Coordinates of C-alpha atoms in Angstrom, one line a residue:
M1 CA -38.6 -3.1 13.7
K2 CA -38.1 -6.7 12.5
I3 CA -36.2 -7.2 9.3
T4 CA -34.2 -10.1 7.8
G5 CA -30.5 -10.5 8.5
A6 CA -29.8 -9.7 4.8
E7 CA -31.8 -6.5 5.1
A8 CA -29.9 -5.7 8.3
V9 CA -26.5 -6.1 6.5
M10 CA -27.6 -3.6 3.8
K11 CA -28.9 -1.1 6.4
C12 CA -25.6 -1.4 8.3
L13 CA -23.6 -0.7 5.1
K14 CA -25.7 2.4 4.6
E15 CA -25.0 3.5 8.2
Q16 CA -21.3 3.2 7.5
D17 CA -21.6 5.2 4.3
V18 CA -20.5 2.3 2.1
K19 CA -21.1 3.1 -1.6
V20 CA -19.2 0.3 -3.3
I21 CA -18.6 -3.3 -2.5
F22 CA -16.5 -5.8 -4.4
G23 CA -17.6 -9.4 -4.5
F24 CA -18.5 -12.7 -6.0
P25 CA -21.8 -14.6 -5.3
G26 CA -22.5 -18.1 -4.2
G27 CA -25.2 -20.2 -2.5
A28 CA -24.3 -19.2 1.1
V29 CA -24.7 -15.5 0.3
I30 CA -27.5 -15.6 -2.2
D31 CA -29.9 -13.9 0.2
L32 CA -27.5 -11.0 0.5
Y33 CA -27.1 -10.7 -3.3
D34 CA -30.9 -10.7 -3.7
E35 CA -31.0 -7.8 -1.2
I36 CA -28.3 -5.9 -3.2
L37 CA -30.7 -5.8 -6.1
K38 CA -33.1 -3.7 -4.0
N39 CA -30.4 -1.1 -3.0
N40 CA -29.8 1.2 -5.9
D41 CA -27.5 3.5 -4.0
L42 CA -25.0 0.6 -3.4
T43 CA -22.7 -0.4 -6.3
H44 CA -21.7 -4.0 -6.4
V45 CA -18.6 -4.8 -8.5
L46 CA -18.6 -8.3 -9.8
V47 CA -15.0 -9.5 -9.9
R48 CA -13.8 -12.7 -11.6
H49 CA -11.9 -14.1 -8.6
E50 CA -12.4 -13.5 -4.9
Q51 CA -8.8 -12.5 -4.3
A52 CA -9.3 -9.6 -6.7
A53 CA -12.3 -8.5 -4.7
V54 CA -10.2 -7.9 -1.6
H55 CA -7.3 -6.2 -3.5
A56 CA -9.8 -3.9 -5.2
A57 CA -11.5 -3.1 -1.8
D58 CA -8.0 -2.6 -0.4
A59 CA -7.1 0.1 -3.0
Y60 CA -10.6 1.6 -2.8
A61 CA -10.0 2.1 1.0
R62 CA -6.6 3.6 0.4
V63 CA -8.0 6.2 -2.0
I64 CA -11.0 7.3 -0.1
G65 CA -9.3 7.0 3.3
D66 CA -12.0 4.8 4.8
V67 CA -13.1 1.2 5.0
G68 CA -13.3 -1.0 1.9
V69 CA -15.8 -3.8 1.7
A70 CA -15.8 -7.2 0.1
L71 CA -18.5 -9.9 0.0
V72 CA -17.9 -13.6 -1.0
T73 CA -19.4 -16.9 -0.4
S74 CA -18.4 -19.8 1.8
G75 CA -15.7 -22.5 1.3
P76 CA -13.4 -21.7 -1.6
G77 CA -14.9 -18.2 -2.0
A78 CA -13.7 -17.5 1.5
T79 CA -10.3 -19.1 1.2
N80 CA -9.6 -17.2 -2.0
T81 CA -9.7 -14.0 0.0
V82 CA -6.9 -15.0 2.4
T83 CA -4.1 -13.5 0.3
G84 CA -5.9 -10.2 0.0
I85 CA -6.7 -10.1 3.7
A86 CA -3.1 -10.9 4.7
S87 CA -1.8 -8.2 2.3
A88 CA -4.2 -5.6 3.9
Y89 CA -3.2 -6.8 7.4
C90 CA 0.5 -6.3 6.6
D91 CA -0.1 -2.8 5.2
S92 CA -2.7 -1.7 7.8
I93 CA -5.5 -1.2 5.4
P94 CA -9.1 -0.9 6.8
L95 CA -11.4 -3.6 5.3
V96 CA -14.5 -5.4 6.3
V97 CA -14.8 -8.8 4.5
F98 CA -18.1 -10.6 4.6
T99 CA -17.9 -14.4 4.0
G100 CA -20.8 -16.7 3.7
Q101 CA -21.0 -19.8 5.9
V102 CA -23.1 -23.0 5.9
P103 CA -26.1 -22.9 8.3
T104 CA -25.1 -23.0 12.0
A105 CA -26.6 -26.5 12.4
L106 CA -24.1 -27.8 9.8
I107 CA -21.0 -26.1 11.1
G108 CA -18.5 -28.8 11.9
N109 CA -20.2 -31.4 9.8
D110 CA -18.0 -31.1 6.7
A111 CA -20.9 -29.7 4.9
F112 CA -20.6 -28.7 1.2
Q113 CA -18.4 -25.6 0.9
E114 CA -17.8 -25.4 4.6
V115 CA -14.5 -24.1 5.9
D116 CA -13.3 -22.6 9.2
I117 CA -12.5 -19.2 7.7
V118 CA -12.4 -17.6 11.2
G119 CA -9.7 -20.0 12.2
I120 CA -7.8 -19.6 9.0
T121 CA -7.8 -15.8 9.1
R122 CA -7.1 -15.4 12.8
P123 CA -3.4 -14.6 12.3
C124 CA -4.0 -12.2 9.5
T125 CA -7.0 -10.1 10.6
K126 CA -7.2 -7.3 13.1
H127 CA -10.3 -9.2 14.4
N128 CA -12.8 -11.7 13.1
Y129 CA -16.3 -12.9 13.9
L130 CA -18.5 -15.9 13.4
V131 CA -22.1 -14.7 13.9
K132 CA -24.0 -17.6 15.3
D133 CA -26.9 -15.8 16.9
P134 CA -29.1 -13.4 14.7
K135 CA -29.4 -10.9 17.6
D136 CA -25.6 -10.4 17.4
L137 CA -25.6 -9.5 13.7
I138 CA -26.1 -5.8 13.8
P139 CA -23.9 -5.1 16.8
T140 CA -21.1 -7.2 15.2
I141 CA -21.2 -5.3 11.9
R142 CA -21.0 -1.9 13.7
E143 CA -18.2 -3.1 15.9
A144 CA -16.3 -4.5 12.9
F145 CA -16.3 -1.2 11.1
H146 CA -15.2 0.6 14.3
I147 CA -12.3 -1.7 14.7
A148 CA -11.3 -1.6 11.1
R149 CA -11.0 2.2 10.8
T150 CA -9.7 3.1 14.3
G151 CA -6.3 2.8 15.9
R152 CA -4.0 1.0 13.6
P153 CA -6.3 0.2 10.7
G154 CA -6.7 -3.3 9.5
P155 CA -9.0 -6.0 8.0
V156 CA -11.9 -7.5 9.9
L157 CA -13.7 -10.6 8.7
I158 CA -17.4 -11.4 9.5
D159 CA -18.5 -15.0 8.8
L160 CA -22.3 -15.1 8.2
P161 CA -24.1 -18.5 8.4
K162 CA -26.9 -18.8 5.9
D163 CA -29.6 -19.2 8.5
V164 CA -28.4 -16.0 10.4
V165 CA -28.7 -14.0 7.2
A166 CA -32.3 -15.4 6.6
A167 CA -33.5 -15.0 10.2
K168 CA -35.5 -12.1 11.5
V169 CA -33.7 -9.5 13.6
T170 CA -34.6 -6.4 15.5
Y171 CA -33.2 -3.2 14.0
S172 CA -32.2 -0.5 16.4
E173 CA -30.8 2.9 15.6
P174 CA -27.0 3.1 15.7
K175 CA -25.1 4.5 18.7
P176 CA -21.4 5.2 19.2
V177 CA -19.5 1.9 19.6
K178 CA -17.9 1.4 23.0
M179 CA -15.6 -1.5 23.7
R180 CA -14.2 -1.9 27.2
T181 CA -10.9 -3.5 26.1
Y182 CA -10.2 -1.6 22.9
K183 CA -9.2 2.0 23.3
P184 CA -6.5 3.2 20.9
T185 CA -4.3 6.0 22.1
Y186 CA -4.6 9.0 19.8
E187 CA -3.1 11.8 21.9
P188 CA 0.7 11.8 22.6
H189 CA 2.1 12.3 26.1
P190 CA 3.2 15.9 26.3
G191 CA 6.4 14.9 28.2
Q192 CA 7.4 12.6 25.4
I193 CA 6.8 15.3 22.8
E194 CA 9.0 17.8 24.7
K195 CA 11.7 15.2 25.1
A196 CA 11.6 14.4 21.4
C197 CA 11.7 18.1 20.3
K198 CA 14.6 18.8 22.6
S199 CA 16.5 15.8 21.2
I200 CA 15.9 17.0 17.6
L201 CA 17.1 20.5 18.5
T202 CA 20.4 19.1 19.8
A203 CA 20.9 17.2 16.5
S204 CA 23.3 18.3 13.8
K205 CA 22.5 15.4 11.5
P206 CA 18.7 14.6 11.8
V207 CA 16.7 12.4 9.4
F208 CA 13.0 11.9 9.2
Y209 CA 12.0 8.3 8.3
I210 CA 8.3 8.1 7.4
G211 CA 6.0 5.2 6.7
G212 CA 2.5 4.3 5.7
G213 CA 1.2 5.5 9.1
V214 CA 1.7 9.1 7.9
I215 CA -0.7 8.5 5.0
A216 CA -3.2 6.5 7.1
S217 CA -3.5 9.2 9.6
N218 CA -3.5 12.1 7.0
A219 CA -0.4 13.6 8.6
H220 CA 1.2 14.6 5.3
D221 CA 0.9 18.3 5.7
E222 CA 2.0 18.2 9.4
V223 CA 5.1 16.2 8.5
T224 CA 6.0 18.4 5.6
E225 CA 5.6 21.5 7.9
L226 CA 7.9 19.9 10.5
A227 CA 10.6 18.8 8.1
R228 CA 10.8 22.2 6.4
K229 CA 10.7 24.0 9.8
L230 CA 13.7 22.0 10.9
S231 CA 15.5 21.9 7.5
A232 CA 15.8 18.2 8.0
P233 CA 16.0 15.6 5.2
V234 CA 13.2 13.0 4.7
T235 CA 13.4 9.4 3.6
M236 CA 10.3 7.2 3.0
T237 CA 9.4 3.6 3.1
L238 CA 7.7 1.9 0.2
M239 CA 4.4 2.5 2.0
G240 CA 5.3 6.0 2.9
L241 CA 5.8 7.3 -0.7
G242 CA 3.6 10.3 -1.1
G243 CA 3.7 11.1 2.6
F244 CA 6.2 13.8 1.8
P245 CA 6.6 15.5 -1.6
G246 CA 9.0 13.4 -3.6
T247 CA 10.2 16.4 -5.6
D248 CA 10.9 18.5 -2.5
P249 CA 14.7 19.3 -2.1
L250 CA 14.6 17.7 1.4
S251 CA 13.3 14.4 -0.1
M252 CA 15.8 11.6 -0.3
G253 CA 13.3 9.1 -1.8
M254 CA 13.0 5.6 -0.5
L255 CA 15.5 3.8 1.9
G256 CA 16.3 0.2 2.4
M257 CA 17.1 -2.7 0.0
H258 CA 16.3 -0.8 -3.1
G259 CA 16.4 2.7 -1.6
T260 CA 18.7 5.5 -2.8
Y261 CA 22.4 5.5 -1.9
Y262 CA 22.0 8.9 -0.2
S263 CA 19.1 7.8 1.9
N264 CA 20.9 4.7 3.2
M265 CA 24.1 6.7 3.9
A266 CA 22.1 9.5 5.7
V267 CA 20.4 7.0 8.0
A268 CA 23.7 5.2 8.7
N269 CA 25.3 8.5 9.7
C270 CA 22.5 10.5 11.3
D271 CA 22.6 11.4 15.0
V272 CA 18.8 11.6 15.5
L273 CA 16.3 9.4 13.5
I274 CA 12.7 10.4 13.8
A275 CA 10.6 7.4 12.7
I276 CA 6.9 8.3 12.0
G277 CA 4.3 5.6 11.3
A278 CA 7.0 3.2 10.1
R279 CA 7.8 -0.3 11.5
F280 CA 11.5 -0.9 10.8
D281 CA 10.8 -3.7 8.3
D282 CA 13.7 -5.9 7.5
R283 CA 13.8 -4.6 3.9
V284 CA 14.4 -1.2 5.4
T285 CA 16.9 -2.0 8.2
G286 CA 19.1 -4.6 6.5
R287 CA 21.5 -5.9 9.2
I288 CA 19.9 -4.5 12.4
D289 CA 23.1 -3.9 14.3
A290 CA 24.3 -1.6 11.5
F291 CA 21.1 0.3 11.2
A292 CA 21.4 4.0 12.3
P293 CA 24.1 2.8 14.7
N294 CA 25.0 6.2 16.2
A295 CA 21.5 7.7 16.3
E296 CA 19.1 8.5 19.1
I297 CA 15.8 7.0 17.8
I298 CA 12.4 8.6 18.2
H299 CA 9.5 6.5 17.2
I300 CA 5.9 7.7 16.7
D301 CA 3.3 5.0 16.2
I302 CA -0.3 4.4 17.2
D303 CA 0.4 0.7 17.7
P304 CA 2.4 0.2 21.0
T305 CA 3.4 -3.3 19.9
S306 CA 5.5 -1.8 17.1
I307 CA 7.6 0.2 19.4
S308 CA 11.0 -1.4 20.0
K309 CA 9.8 -4.5 18.1
N310 CA 12.6 -4.6 15.6
V311 CA 15.1 -1.9 16.8
R312 CA 15.8 -0.2 20.1
V313 CA 13.9 3.0 20.5
D314 CA 15.1 5.8 22.8
I315 CA 12.0 8.0 22.8
P316 CA 8.7 6.2 22.2
I317 CA 5.6 8.1 21.4
V318 CA 2.4 6.1 21.2
A319 CA -0.1 8.2 19.4
D320 CA -1.8 9.0 16.1
C321 CA 0.9 10.4 13.8
K322 CA -1.1 13.5 12.9
H323 CA -1.8 14.3 16.5
A324 CA 1.8 13.7 17.5
V325 CA 3.4 15.7 14.7
S326 CA 1.0 18.6 15.2
A327 CA 2.0 18.6 18.9
M328 CA 5.7 18.8 17.9
N329 CA 5.0 21.7 15.5
S330 CA 3.1 23.5 18.3
W331 CA 5.9 22.9 20.8
L332 CA 8.5 24.3 18.4
D333 CA 6.2 27.3 17.7
R334 CA 5.8 28.0 21.4
N335 CA 9.5 27.7 22.2
K336 CA 11.2 31.1 22.2
D337 CA 14.7 29.5 21.9
F338 CA 13.7 27.9 18.5
K339 CA 14.9 30.0 15.6
K340 CA 14.2 28.5 12.2
S341 CA 17.0 30.3 10.5
E342 CA 19.5 29.2 13.2
V343 CA 18.5 25.6 12.9
A344 CA 18.7 25.8 9.1
K345 CA 22.3 27.2 9.4
K346 CA 23.2 24.4 11.8
H347 CA 21.9 21.7 9.4
A348 CA 23.4 23.2 6.3
P349 CA 26.6 21.1 6.4
W350 CA 24.5 18.0 6.8
L351 CA 22.4 18.8 3.8
E352 CA 25.6 19.6 1.8
Q353 CA 26.9 16.2 2.7
I354 CA 23.7 14.5 1.5
G355 CA 24.0 16.6 -1.7
E356 CA 27.5 15.3 -2.3
W357 CA 26.2 11.7 -1.8
K358 CA 23.4 12.5 -4.3
K359 CA 26.0 13.8 -6.9
K360 CA 28.2 10.8 -6.3
H361 CA 25.5 8.1 -6.8
P362 CA 22.3 9.5 -8.2
L363 CA 19.4 7.2 -9.0
G364 CA 20.0 6.3 -12.6
Y365 CA 20.5 3.7 -15.3
V366 CA 22.5 3.1 -18.4
E367 CA 20.6 4.1 -21.5
E368 CA 20.8 2.1 -24.7
K369 CA 19.9 3.5 -28.1
D370 CA 17.7 0.7 -29.4
V371 CA 16.5 -1.0 -26.2
I372 CA 13.7 0.2 -24.0
K373 CA 14.8 0.6 -20.4
P374 CA 12.0 0.1 -17.8
Q375 CA 13.1 3.1 -15.9
F376 CA 12.7 5.2 -19.0
V377 CA 9.1 4.0 -19.3
V378 CA 8.3 5.0 -15.7
Q379 CA 9.9 8.4 -16.2
K380 CA 7.8 8.9 -19.3
L381 CA 4.7 7.9 -17.4
H382 CA 5.5 10.5 -14.8
E383 CA 6.3 13.2 -17.3
L384 CA 3.2 12.6 -19.5
T385 CA 0.8 12.4 -16.5
H386 CA 2.5 15.3 -14.8
G387 CA 2.9 13.2 -11.7
E388 CA -0.9 13.3 -11.2
A389 CA -1.8 9.7 -11.8
I390 CA -2.7 7.1 -9.2
I391 CA -0.1 4.3 -9.6
T392 CA -0.6 0.7 -8.6
T393 CA 2.0 -2.0 -9.0
E394 CA 2.4 -5.7 -9.0
V395 CA 5.4 -7.0 -7.0
G396 CA 8.9 -7.4 -8.2
Q397 CA 11.1 -5.2 -10.4
N398 CA 8.1 -3.3 -11.7
Q399 CA 7.3 -2.3 -8.2
M400 CA 10.7 -1.0 -7.4
W401 CA 11.2 0.9 -10.6
A402 CA 7.8 2.6 -10.0
A403 CA 8.9 3.5 -6.5
Q404 CA 12.2 4.8 -7.6
F405 CA 11.3 6.8 -10.8
Y406 CA 7.7 8.0 -10.4
H407 CA 8.1 10.8 -7.9
F408 CA 5.0 10.9 -5.7
N409 CA 4.1 14.3 -4.3
K410 CA 0.7 13.4 -2.8
P411 CA -0.6 10.8 -0.4
R412 CA -3.0 8.1 -1.6
S413 CA -1.5 8.1 -5.1
F414 CA 0.7 5.0 -4.8
M415 CA -0.9 1.6 -4.1
T416 CA 1.2 -1.5 -3.7
S417 CA 1.3 -4.6 -1.6
G418 CA 4.2 -3.6 0.6
G419 CA 4.4 -6.0 3.5
L420 CA 3.2 -9.3 2.0
G421 CA 4.4 -8.6 -1.6
V422 CA 1.6 -10.0 -3.6
M423 CA 2.0 -10.7 -7.3
G424 CA -1.4 -10.0 -8.8
Y425 CA -2.2 -7.1 -6.5
G426 CA -1.8 -4.2 -9.0
F427 CA -4.5 -4.8 -11.6
P428 CA -7.5 -5.4 -9.3
A429 CA -6.1 -2.6 -7.1
A430 CA -6.2 -0.3 -10.1
I431 CA -9.9 -1.2 -10.6
G432 CA -10.6 -0.4 -7.0
A433 CA -8.7 2.9 -7.2
Q434 CA -10.6 3.8 -10.4
M435 CA -14.0 3.1 -8.8
A436 CA -12.9 5.4 -5.9
A437 CA -11.6 8.1 -8.1
P438 CA -13.5 7.9 -11.4
G439 CA -12.0 11.1 -12.8
K440 CA -8.4 10.2 -12.2
T441 CA -5.8 8.5 -14.4
V442 CA -5.0 5.2 -12.9
I443 CA -2.1 3.1 -14.1
D444 CA -1.0 -0.3 -13.1
I445 CA 2.8 -0.8 -13.6
A446 CA 3.2 -4.5 -14.0
G447 CA 5.6 -7.3 -15.0
D448 CA 4.7 -9.8 -17.7
G449 CA 4.7 -12.5 -15.0
S450 CA 2.7 -10.7 -12.3
I451 CA 0.0 -9.4 -14.6
Q452 CA -0.9 -13.0 -15.4
M453 CA -1.8 -13.6 -11.8
N454 CA -5.1 -11.8 -12.1
I455 CA -5.4 -11.1 -15.8
Q456 CA -9.0 -12.3 -15.7
E457 CA -10.0 -9.0 -14.2
L458 CA -9.9 -7.5 -17.7
A459 CA -13.5 -8.6 -17.8
T460 CA -14.3 -6.7 -14.7
A461 CA -12.6 -3.6 -15.9
R462 CA -14.5 -3.7 -19.2
Q463 CA -17.9 -4.5 -17.5
Y464 CA -17.6 -1.4 -15.3
K465 CA -16.0 0.7 -18.0
C466 CA -12.9 1.3 -15.9
P467 CA -10.4 3.2 -18.1
V468 CA -7.5 1.7 -16.2
K469 CA -4.1 1.7 -18.1
I470 CA -1.8 -1.3 -17.6
A471 CA 1.9 -0.7 -18.4
I472 CA 3.6 -4.1 -18.7
L473 CA 7.3 -4.0 -18.4
N474 CA 7.8 -7.2 -20.5
N475 CA 11.2 -8.9 -20.2
N476 CA 10.0 -12.5 -20.5
Y477 CA 11.3 -13.2 -17.0
L478 CA 10.2 -13.3 -13.5
G479 CA 12.5 -10.4 -13.2
M480 CA 13.4 -10.0 -9.5
V481 CA 14.0 -13.6 -8.9
R482 CA 16.1 -13.7 -12.1
Q483 CA 18.1 -10.8 -10.8
W484 CA 18.9 -12.7 -7.6
Q485 CA 19.8 -15.8 -9.6
E486 CA 22.1 -13.6 -11.7
L487 CA 23.9 -12.1 -8.7
F488 CA 24.0 -14.9 -6.3
Y489 CA 23.4 -18.2 -8.3
D490 CA 25.9 -17.7 -11.2
K491 CA 23.0 -17.0 -13.7
R492 CA 21.4 -20.4 -13.1
Y493 CA 17.9 -19.2 -14.2
S494 CA 15.8 -21.9 -12.6
A495 CA 12.1 -21.5 -13.5
T496 CA 12.2 -17.8 -14.1
T497 CA 12.1 -17.8 -17.9
L498 CA 8.6 -17.3 -19.2
D499 CA 8.9 -19.1 -22.5
T500 CA 5.2 -19.1 -23.2
A501 CA 3.2 -15.9 -22.7
P502 CA 0.1 -14.5 -24.3
D503 CA 0.2 -11.8 -26.9
F504 CA -0.9 -9.1 -24.6
V505 CA -2.1 -6.8 -27.4
K506 CA -4.4 -9.6 -28.8
L507 CA -5.4 -10.5 -25.2
A508 CA -6.6 -6.9 -24.6
E509 CA -8.5 -6.9 -27.8
A510 CA -10.2 -10.2 -26.9
Y511 CA -11.7 -8.5 -23.9
G512 CA -12.7 -5.5 -25.9
A513 CA -9.9 -3.4 -24.5
V514 CA -7.2 -1.6 -26.3
G515 CA -3.8 -3.2 -26.9
L516 CA -0.6 -1.2 -27.7
R517 CA 3.0 -2.3 -28.0
A518 CA 6.3 -0.5 -27.9
S519 CA 9.5 -2.3 -29.0
K520 CA 12.0 0.5 -29.2
P521 CA 12.5 3.7 -27.2
S522 CA 11.1 6.0 -29.8
E523 CA 7.7 4.2 -29.5
V524 CA 7.3 4.6 -25.8
E525 CA 6.0 8.2 -25.7
P526 CA 3.5 7.7 -28.6
V527 CA 2.1 4.6 -27.0
I528 CA 1.6 6.3 -23.6
K529 CA 0.0 9.3 -25.3
E530 CA -2.4 7.0 -27.2
A531 CA -3.3 5.2 -24.0
L532 CA -3.9 8.3 -22.0
K533 CA -6.3 9.8 -24.6
T534 CA -8.6 6.7 -24.8
D535 CA -11.4 6.2 -22.3
N536 CA -11.2 2.4 -22.6
T537 CA -9.1 -0.1 -20.6
V538 CA -5.7 -0.2 -22.2
I539 CA -2.7 -2.7 -22.1
M540 CA 0.6 -1.1 -23.0
D541 CA 3.1 -3.9 -23.7
F542 CA 6.7 -2.4 -23.4
V543 CA 9.3 -4.9 -24.6
I544 CA 12.2 -4.0 -22.3
S545 CA 15.8 -4.9 -21.8
R546 CA 15.7 -8.5 -20.8
E547 CA 18.3 -8.5 -18.0
E548 CA 17.9 -5.1 -16.6
G549 CA 18.4 -5.0 -12.8
V550 CA 17.0 -2.9 -10.0
Y551 CA 19.8 -0.8 -8.4
P552 CA 20.9 0.2 -5.8
M553 CA 20.5 -3.2 -4.1
V554 CA 21.4 -4.3 -0.6
P555 CA 22.0 -8.1 -0.6
A556 CA 20.1 -10.0 2.1
G557 CA 21.8 -10.0 5.4
K558 CA 24.1 -7.0 4.6
A559 CA 24.1 -3.5 6.1
T560 CA 22.3 -0.9 4.1
T561 CA 25.6 0.8 3.4
E562 CA 26.8 -2.3 1.5
M563 CA 24.9 -1.5 -1.7
L564 CA 25.4 -2.9 -5.1
L565 CA 25.3 0.1 -7.5
V566 CA 24.7 0.5 -11.2

């Protein structure tokens, strides 16, 4: 059957069960947009900036647990996606990004809106393609989705010259994709599983350290079962929040630069560290030679290049996290020498030690009678949503306060740009999350600086009736940089004071959204309640303590035990 390239793209999207795409049109993709009109079962979300399209697709992918899709035009349309693609790459999020391209005959001629987006995105995509021959179009799209969602997930870009999209191609029924040089390892080696389990059983001070790989592989239940079976404490990376219940007695919250005192102390003093789907980021390890210095390290990851990349690993397990942890649970269940009650008794002194650290330096802040503390706002958001909301964040202090004080019990409930740290991620991500989960409460916790990076998406939220709530922690500063200037540059606040800012309440109203403001602690709860009961997009402007800091904090280059405390 002969169809146009544009029709083939739509058929391939249906094959992949794509329901929503985020994009912005242009001349190079006008045939694709014309085809979209003929596909009523495909929702296209018209964003106001291409960067937002990728962030929205990123969050959509995180919520549904499958591939997110973005479509943009050539030239600046394509280059505007790079930040979103790089963010998804750092966080291992499965995306397929379609970019338009000038006709093949003009490639390399400096044609209008021509750019080498394949070359530009080579370092920040899992794979990318320039389709120069129409007969390669359909196989390329099928292969791209396969690569994006298998192994360690990631973004894949497909660059589509205008003449390829217009050409006639032969449509063939889909078959399983087979790639000779791409075969991710899902099953763990039984010998390594046995070695890891025996090591854990010898431990008296074990710690589980889990990352985003636990969520990506849907290993949440298996990890929870294993930690409880072993009575072992669990700490999480920023990307791993929700991978283990945050309110579980074994949870120590986040570790690293702004992690809890007790998490960092536990990792520094443990004798076995079981890292699952985490990559030992520098924000987690601090000074590498002081990170878990006395521990035997077990590392489970589907990406073999992550093993021993940043820290030495004693027992590597290359596998899907869900498969590997299931195998560990099964090994323990089969082992007659494993007695859950005896292991619990053995680990009791270790848990008591962690409990003492928790009492000594709990996560907290100094309350003030007439000034709103940002941590209080996040705590109230947690309380009034019963911990059931999907939270997105921008990047900076707002991100860390959300991570510390909104206790995530479920996976796929916290969306943030972890690896790249993109200001402007949270709001379009909230729109993407809301499109994926229309019945859920979705809140973007933002700073007054970061929200302005993609504030134009208020129009998108209103157009698609997304009842997203935006909680701005407004201190008239670029807060995290200001905090560093306060601590390490003698309060020389260079270019971090936001002297001119919009009236966020009026701005919301200008877009037809709802604007609310709280200027003192007693107004916080009424504002949140008012926001939660409206089905419109809402901006909540919380005027917070101007120079509040995020603590604990590990200064750059220091060991994680060298924390600055409240």
